[in-house]
Amino acid sequence: MMAFASACLLWLIAVAVYDFRERRVPNWLVLAGVVSALAALALGSTPFDSTWQSSLLGSALGFGFLLLFYVTGLMGAGDVKFTGALGLWVGLSALVPIWIIASLIAGAHSVLWLTLRRWPFFPRLALLLAGPSRAPEPGAPSRRVRIIPYAAYLALAAAAWMVWGRQS
């Protein structure tokens, strides 16, 4: 179980770092999480003690619910796919508090960014919160700017839940 807990933690850190730096989660990173979560489930060694049923429900709920935000243009596809993979790792019962924690952090990020944009007391912090600036490539369709690294906040919340959330 310790090996899968370490693998999950390393995956969560990789997702957080990548999403903070690039404001996207690549498919290969999502797929690595899915494969390792399925291996942990098959061997009965999930770090969150989730069952197949709970993990599949967590994955379906996470993916399905956030898909609505993607369709409306409020969220990137990487966030949606990552949440589906995260649901496999954590299961339904842990996904809900992780989701709440990540959403509160993302909300604080948004409020701070909007505040600093309006009153630029700390312009470097505002730029850091906004993420990397990219000039659109010639001929490429314009893409919506993703300010909030939601997958990173989900990953951090899941890592915190691994360490502290299950302690009584």
Tab-separated table of N, CA, C and O in Angstrom, residues 4-53:
chain	number	residue	atom	x	y	z
A	4	PHE	N	1.827	2.420	-3.522
A	4	PHE	CA	0.767	3.109	-4.264
A	4	PHE	C	0.480	4.481	-3.665
A	4	PHE	O	0.136	5.413	-4.389
A	5	ALA	N	0.623	4.608	-2.357
A	5	ALA	CA	0.449	5.928	-1.734
A	5	ALA	C	1.528	6.883	-2.233
A	5	ALA	O	1.240	8.046	-2.553
A	6	SER	N	2.749	6.395	-2.341
A	6	SER	CA	3.836	7.226	-2.862
A	6	SER	C	3.607	7.570	-4.331
A	6	SER	O	3.839	8.705	-4.751
A	7	ALA	N	3.148	6.591	-5.108
A	7	ALA	CA	2.871	6.839	-6.524
A	7	ALA	C	1.764	7.879	-6.685
A	7	ALA	O	1.869	8.779	-7.524
A	8	CYS	N	0.734	7.761	-5.881
A	8	CYS	CA	-0.367	8.724	-5.940
A	8	CYS	C	0.122	10.116	-5.557
A	8	CYS	O	-0.194	11.096	-6.229
A	9	LEU	N	0.907	10.202	-4.501
A	9	LEU	CA	1.418	11.500	-4.059
A	9	LEU	C	2.323	12.131	-5.113
A	9	LEU	O	2.210	13.330	-5.392
A	10	LEU	N	3.188	11.344	-5.722
A	10	LEU	CA	4.049	11.869	-6.783
A	10	LEU	C	3.222	12.337	-7.984
A	10	LEU	O	3.524	13.377	-8.592
A	11	TRP	N	2.192	11.583	-8.319
A	11	TRP	CA	1.303	11.978	-9.416
A	11	TRP	C	0.605	13.296	-9.096
A	11	TRP	O	0.532	14.191	-9.946
A	12	LEU	N	0.103	13.423	-7.869
A	12	LEU	CA	-0.572	14.654	-7.469
A	12	LEU	C	0.373	15.854	-7.522
A	12	LEU	O	-0.003	16.939	-7.983
A	13	ILE	N	1.598	15.655	-7.084
A	13	ILE	CA	2.589	16.742	-7.126
A	13	ILE	C	2.903	17.115	-8.569
A	13	ILE	O	2.976	18.304	-8.911
A	14	ALA	N	3.070	16.118	-9.433
A	14	ALA	CA	3.354	16.389	-10.843
A	14	ALA	C	2.217	17.178	-11.491
A	14	ALA	O	2.464	18.138	-12.239
A	15	VAL	N	0.985	16.794	-11.198
A	15	VAL	CA	-0.167	17.515	-11.755
A	15	VAL	C	-0.194	18.949	-11.236
A	15	VAL	O	-0.405	19.892	-12.011
A	16	ALA	N	0.026	19.127	-9.937
A	16	ALA	CA	-0.003	20.474	-9.359
A	16	ALA	C	1.067	21.364	-9.981
A	16	ALA	O	0.781	22.496	-10.391
A	17	VAL	N	2.285	20.856	-10.079
A	17	VAL	CA	3.377	21.655	-10.649
A	17	VAL	C	3.084	21.994	-12.114
A	17	VAL	O	3.218	23.146	-12.533
A	18	TYR	N	2.667	21.003	-12.878
A	18	TYR	CA	2.401	21.241	-14.300
A	18	TYR	C	1.265	22.251	-14.476
A	18	TYR	O	1.361	23.169	-15.298
A	19	ASP	N	0.192	22.101	-13.701
A	19	ASP	CA	-0.949	23.008	-13.850
A	19	ASP	C	-0.609	24.418	-13.380
A	19	ASP	O	-1.038	25.390	-13.989
A	20	PHE	N	0.161	24.550	-12.318
A	20	PHE	CA	0.572	25.885	-11.879
A	20	PHE	C	1.433	26.571	-12.931
A	20	PHE	O	1.273	27.758	-13.189
A	21	ARG	N	2.333	25.809	-13.543
A	21	ARG	CA	3.266	26.403	-14.507
A	21	ARG	C	2.640	26.643	-15.875
A	21	ARG	O	2.918	27.650	-16.518
A	22	GLU	N	1.819	25.715	-16.346
A	22	GLU	CA	1.313	25.785	-17.719
A	22	GLU	C	-0.186	26.091	-17.825
A	22	GLU	O	-0.670	26.343	-18.916
A	23	ARG	N	-0.907	25.969	-16.720
A	23	ARG	CA	-2.362	26.136	-16.698
A	23	ARG	C	-3.051	25.113	-17.601
A	23	ARG	O	-4.039	25.386	-18.265
A	24	ARG	N	-2.506	23.905	-17.591
A	24	ARG	CA	-3.104	22.796	-18.319
A	24	ARG	C	-2.573	21.501	-17.724
A	24	ARG	O	-1.544	21.489	-17.071
A	25	VAL	N	-3.312	20.419	-17.965
A	25	VAL	CA	-2.901	19.089	-17.532
A	25	VAL	C	-2.863	18.216	-18.777
A	25	VAL	O	-3.888	17.994	-19.420
A	26	PRO	N	-1.681	17.726	-19.146
A	26	PRO	CA	-1.580	16.943	-20.382
A	26	PRO	C	-2.226	15.564	-20.239
A	26	PRO	O	-2.307	15.005	-19.146
A	27	ASN	N	-2.651	15.030	-21.360
A	27	ASN	CA	-3.317	13.724	-21.366
A	27	ASN	C	-2.427	12.610	-20.826
A	27	ASN	O	-2.910	11.705	-20.152
A	28	TRP	N	-1.123	12.650	-21.112
A	28	TRP	CA	-0.234	11.590	-20.635
A	28	TRP	C	-0.195	11.550	-19.111
A	28	TRP	O	-0.074	10.482	-18.517
A	29	LEU	N	-0.317	12.705	-18.477
A	29	LEU	CA	-0.299	12.750	-17.012
A	29	LEU	C	-1.614	12.218	-16.439
A	29	LEU	O	-1.616	11.499	-15.431
A	30	VAL	N	-2.716	12.542	-17.086
A	30	VAL	CA	-4.013	11.997	-16.667
A	30	VAL	C	-4.016	10.480	-16.838
A	30	VAL	O	-4.425	9.734	-15.941
A	31	LEU	N	-3.535	10.016	-17.985
A	31	LEU	CA	-3.498	8.578	-18.260
A	31	LEU	C	-2.615	7.832	-17.262
A	31	LEU	O	-2.961	6.730	-16.818
A	32	ALA	N	-1.499	8.418	-16.874
A	32	ALA	CA	-0.630	7.794	-15.868
A	32	ALA	C	-1.381	7.623	-14.553
A	32	ALA	O	-1.256	6.590	-13.878
A	33	GLY	N	-2.182	8.612	-14.189
A	33	GLY	CA	-2.982	8.507	-12.970
A	33	GLY	C	-4.051	7.442	-13.051
A	33	GLY	O	-4.280	6.697	-12.094
A	34	VAL	N	-4.691	7.348	-14.216
A	34	VAL	CA	-5.739	6.340	-14.408
A	34	VAL	C	-5.149	4.933	-14.325
A	34	VAL	O	-5.669	4.065	-13.622
A	35	VAL	N	-4.044	4.709	-15.023
A	35	VAL	CA	-3.429	3.373	-15.047
A	35	VAL	C	-2.966	2.966	-13.650
A	35	VAL	O	-3.209	1.839	-13.204
A	36	SER	N	-2.313	3.875	-12.945
A	36	SER	CA	-1.826	3.524	-11.611
A	36	SER	C	-2.977	3.356	-10.617
A	36	SER	O	-2.915	2.495	-9.731
A	37	ALA	N	-4.040	4.128	-10.761
A	37	ALA	CA	-5.203	3.951	-9.876
A	37	ALA	C	-5.867	2.603	-10.121
A	37	ALA	O	-6.256	1.912	-9.177
A	38	LEU	N	-5.984	2.226	-11.395
A	38	LEU	CA	-6.575	0.923	-11.712
A	38	LEU	C	-5.706	-0.217	-11.187
A	38	LEU	O	-6.226	-1.235	-10.700
A	39	ALA	N	-4.383	-0.059	-11.264
A	39	ALA	CA	-3.478	-1.081	-10.716
A	39	ALA	C	-3.646	-1.185	-9.203
A	39	ALA	O	-3.697	-2.291	-8.642
A	40	ALA	N	-3.741	-0.047	-8.532
A	40	ALA	CA	-3.932	-0.056	-7.072
A	40	ALA	C	-5.261	-0.706	-6.704
A	40	ALA	O	-5.336	-1.490	-5.744
A	41	LEU	N	-6.300	-0.416	-7.468
A	41	LEU	CA	-7.609	-1.035	-7.215
A	41	LEU	C	-7.559	-2.540	-7.457
A	41	LEU	O	-8.105	-3.325	-6.674
A	42	ALA	N	-6.899	-2.951	-8.521
A	42	ALA	CA	-6.815	-4.375	-8.852
A	42	ALA	C	-6.069	-5.160	-7.776
A	42	ALA	O	-6.402	-6.310	-7.489
A	43	LEU	N	-5.086	-4.512	-7.160
A	43	LEU	CA	-4.312	-5.180	-6.115
A	43	LEU	C	-4.864	-4.915	-4.710
A	43	LEU	O	-4.286	-5.378	-3.728
A	44	GLY	N	-5.948	-4.163	-4.633
A	44	GLY	CA	-6.574	-3.869	-3.336
A	44	GLY	C	-5.702	-3.034	-2.423
A	44	GLY	O	-5.729	-3.198	-1.205
A	45	SER	N	-4.924	-2.128	-3.008
A	45	SER	CA	-3.977	-1.326	-2.223
A	45	SER	C	-4.138	0.169	-2.460
A	45	SER	O	-3.151	0.883	-2.607
A	46	THR	N	-5.348	0.648	-2.501
A	46	THR	CA	-5.526	2.085	-2.725
A	46	THR	C	-5.196	2.856	-1.450
A	46	THR	O	-5.553	2.436	-0.354
A	47	PRO	N	-4.510	3.985	-1.586
A	47	PRO	CA	-4.147	4.758	-0.395
A	47	PRO	C	-5.354	5.394	0.301
A	47	PRO	O	-5.256	5.800	1.450
A	48	PHE	N	-6.482	5.451	-0.377
A	48	PHE	CA	-7.683	6.043	0.209
A	48	PHE	C	-8.686	4.977	0.650
A	48	PHE	O	-9.818	5.299	0.994
A	49	ASP	N	-8.279	3.718	0.602
A	49	ASP	CA	-9.129	2.593	1.005
A	49	ASP	C	-10.477	2.601	0.290
A	49	ASP	O	-11.512	2.316	0.887
A	50	SER	N	-10.472	2.925	-0.982
A	50	SER	CA	-11.728	2.954	-1.735
A	50	SER	C	-11.959	1.606	-2.414
A	50	SER	O	-11.021	0.885	-2.737
A	51	THR	N	-13.205	1.305	-2.620
A	51	THR	CA	-13.595	0.075	-3.313
A	51	THR	C	-13.757	0.378	-4.800
A	51	THR	O	-13.776	1.539	-5.214
A	52	TRP	N	-13.904	-0.686	-5.596
A	52	TRP	CA	-14.149	-0.492	-7.028
A	52	TRP	C	-15.385	0.360	-7.254
A	52	TRP	O	-15.374	1.277	-8.069
A	53	GLN	N	-16.455	0.040	-6.543
A	53	GLN	CA	-17.711	0.766	-6.739
A	53	GLN	C	-17.540	2.241	-6.398
A	53	GLN	O	-17.943	3.117	-7.152
